[in-house]
Amino acid sequence: MKPYDHKEIEKKWQDRWATDNLYKTEGEVGQKKKYVLDMFPYPSGEGLHVGHPKGYIATDVYSRFQRMKGYAVLHPMGWDAFGLPAENYAIKTKTHPRIAVEKNIARYKSQLSKIGFNYDWSREINTTDPEYYKWTQWIFLKLFEKGLAYQSFEPINWCPSCQTGLANEDLEGGVCERCGSAVEQKAMRQWVLKIREYADRLLDDLETLDKWPEHIKEMQRHWIGKSEGAEIEFKIKDQEQAIKVFTTRPDTLYGATYLVLSPEHTLLDTLRESIQNQKEVNTYREQAKSKSEIERVAEGKEKTGVLLEGVLAVHPATQEEIPIYIADYVLAHYGTGAIMAVPAHDERDFAFAKKFNLPVKPVILPDGFVDFDLFIESQEKIEAFAQKHIEKHGPYLGNGKTINSDTFSLLESSDAKKKITAFVSGKITNTYRLQDWVFSRQRYWGEPIPIIHCDTCGAVPVPEKDLPVRLPEVEHYEPTGTGESPLAGIAEWVNVTCPHCGGGGKRETNTMPQWAGSCWYYLRYVDPHNNEKIFDPKREKYWNPVDVYVGGAEHATRHLIYARFWHKFLYDINVVSSAEPFTELHSVGLIEAEDGRKMSKRWGNVINPDDIVENVGADSLRAYEMFMGPFENAIAWSTNGLVGTRRFIEKVWRMQTLVTDAPVEALETILHQTLKKVGDDIESFKFNTAMSQMMIFLNAVEKEGTIGREQFEAFVKILAPFTPHIAEELWENLSYTQSVHLEEWPKHDESKVVLDEVEIAVQIDGKTRGTVLVSPTAPEDEVITIVSNNEKLKKYLETLPKKVIYRAGKIISFVL
RNA sequence: GCCCAGAUGGCGGAAUUGGUAUACGCGCACGACUCAAAAUCGUGUCUCUUCGGGGAUGUGGGUUCGACUCCCACUCUGGGCACCA
């Protein structure tokens, strides 16, 4: 037998798979299908480290397994290549971002190819390819056509250093993700997508995703942040206007002792005449404007605000006159931008009331807290009691029974909510944390937004036949000083005729954010070379939705919500045939560096997969990353651990010399247990226990010193998804000419999985005192007889046990 | 501050979902082979013990014949959100 030479073997099979087009997906052949997808990478200049392929290895194992189970498998790969790093590299080196992207992709592809993935490279896509972004622009036009894309001058996050607008999604800890500068607020014209119109469906349909991890769905629920409550109007004394507030607690209306407006509230402009301390108010508003939300937070919990002098609100239920404040703890973009403050039952209102010495009026008491009969004889007593309770414990936030609320006293919260809202002609309504999505960037390296601005016709869509709107060549990649994109400087590109009236028009110079391309890429893989349509609907119907989607948990809320949003939109306009894009989702845990930190160039702790493949081979790397622990766990890389899987592979190699013609009877049970467990574990993404089961089987073979040929063949087949190169070589050595990856997954024989005799535990008063060998189906009295005849155990059964609990095949427990 | 997840040997982890805790791998120790080393193979490896047993799954309680698993309180770690009315 030749010694195991991973370099020779891996090169040989990678070349052969490529020449034979082994992984080319035929598809649409009436066969059952699995669409197995990785979140496609951004090809950065740093190349891959060993953490990146972990998820790709998992989907590789999974898709090879499903192919052996008889499924048509779609398992493609591509590149999410727009975005800031390539552009900043371009600014620095004055090379076109396309050049850097091409180079990085080549590097990534070379790194990936050495690991032996079964991607169908004929379907490779690249978001920066005009043939791809033509369709990203096409989807934008559809969104525009349906009124879901609009322009807005609302204040946006602005990085003074990069001179570009940033969505909330692009901020990290309040500073620009890119350059670290503090972000300011600035009004800019932006394109915005109405994702809020889909909030309820994005929320409700989470219930249909029963193969998604619960904690990711929980994060999305929180991100959408639906609150049920009521809108209630407070009239302003001696004025036409009213203030509309949103509250989740209309049952506490009688406890509202003042109102608070956000500093951005438009009423402040309309009421200018009446506000007597205009100067003070303006100063506060200016301060709030210059502060980012992060700065507000950095100031701590200390509440700030200003009383509006000269205006008073009228409480809609009591007709009492109450003061109005502005304070930056009330946010313009949430609810109605105004609140009724109930200091007795809200933490923030309470803190504010304490600071400004405002009345605290309790109107809710917990159920069963006091004897409510007292209320009838002494309302004052109850109020005093509630007052004291709040002084001692702070505001009471829960539901309960109303007090101090006129005719609505002594109602349950839920009942009071409806009745009080109706009494003041309020409206039961919902509000959402989810904000509409700022969808434009003043950047070069993104998809041009296909819109032409015309003085007479307004924003006019570029006709579909003129797509793609290609990114023009520019001199400079930097944003302009005014904050416009560098595209604005190219007169011959900007100035066009209006497609509507034929007059003079100007192209939109904003580009799309990096998220755009990744919102729908999984759809393009089904028909990546179609130039007539976004894809052939027949192919879409066959392959979609994605059956198994794998990627980092950091995408739980952004990418996964944006993609679901676009998918639902495409569903509504009959472009896709499913309401949800991803049926099953798994998040992959990080691989940390051996020192426990994140792998990063900065710490000098990066391990390049190329080196691992060179030294111990791709199969060892793959086996190690699957064996290292539960798939979703973050685990530190261990070079020692890698040694273990390399040893395992060498032992598998040596197993060839142990093969005999006849099956080894003693291995039958463990073999069939292994066939069953490995299959079940791959299906449920428990690759670590699948690996250990194969190791257990190998240990059993070594103990026997021999293995039957058929038994060995079955083992090679189940090994093949994990370590495809050595499996292929072993298969060839068994004189087969067709690839092992086209073999059928070996079926286990259920009758062989079960043992004739099992060892069960014997417990006396809850303590395990020994074990006995019995048939897994033995009746209780037979087991008791065996135990009472056991030399070691019979002494415990000298007295008759009070109780016997018997679980066949598992345990017998005696209570004395 | 709120939400989610987690805590098991020297290390990564396993545990049929309430039934013999520590599978599998790493590391370590000893032995075989060798002039020697590496590689390989074998044996051992939670802990205390008076050798009868006792104690251990972050801490303290509880439910149960029986708890890593369920319940209550707490500590710590990781992730997410952050003045959301």
PDB file of N, CA and C in Angstrom, chain A residues 111 145 310 335 340 425 614 646:
ATOM      1  N   GLN A 111      -8.735  29.842  -3.326  1.00  0.00           N
ATOM      2  CA  GLN A 111      -8.750  29.302  -1.959  1.00  0.00           C
ATOM      3  C   GLN A 111      -9.871  28.287  -1.775  1.00  0.00           C
ATOM      4  N   GLU A 145     -42.601  51.706  -9.447  1.00  0.00           N
ATOM      5  CA  GLU A 145     -43.879  51.646 -10.145  1.00  0.00           C
ATOM      6  C   GLU A 145     -45.030  51.394  -9.169  1.00  0.00           C
ATOM      7  N   GLY A 310     -46.745  79.353  27.778  1.00  0.00           N
ATOM      8  CA  GLY A 310     -47.791  80.031  27.028  1.00  0.00           C
ATOM      9  C   GLY A 310     -48.742  79.090  26.304  1.00  0.00           C
ATOM     10  N   GLY A 335     -44.010  56.197  16.684  1.00  0.00           N
ATOM     11  CA  GLY A 335     -45.373  56.578  17.056  1.00  0.00           C
ATOM     12  C   GLY A 335     -45.765  57.867  16.353  1.00  0.00           C
ATOM     13  N   MET A 340     -48.177  61.126  25.867  1.00  0.00           N
ATOM     14  CA  MET A 340     -48.776  61.592  27.108  1.00  0.00           C
ATOM     15  C   MET A 340     -47.919  60.968  28.207  1.00  0.00           C
ATOM     16  N   SER A 425     -62.759  59.293  22.096  1.00  0.00           N
ATOM     17  CA  SER A 425     -62.737  59.187  20.631  1.00  0.00           C
ATOM     18  C   SER A 425     -61.348  58.920  20.077  1.00  0.00           C
ATOM     19  N   GLU A 614      -2.176  22.714   2.439  1.00  0.00           N
ATOM     20  CA  GLU A 614      -0.823  22.332   2.045  1.00  0.00           C
ATOM     21  C   GLU A 614      -0.230  21.312   3.035  1.00  0.00           C
ATOM     22  N   ARG A 646      -6.540  14.489  11.273  1.00  0.00           N
ATOM     23  CA  ARG A 646      -5.545  13.985  10.312  1.00  0.00           C
ATOM     24  C   ARG A 646      -5.215  12.521  10.643  1.00  0.00           C
TER      25      ARG A 646
END
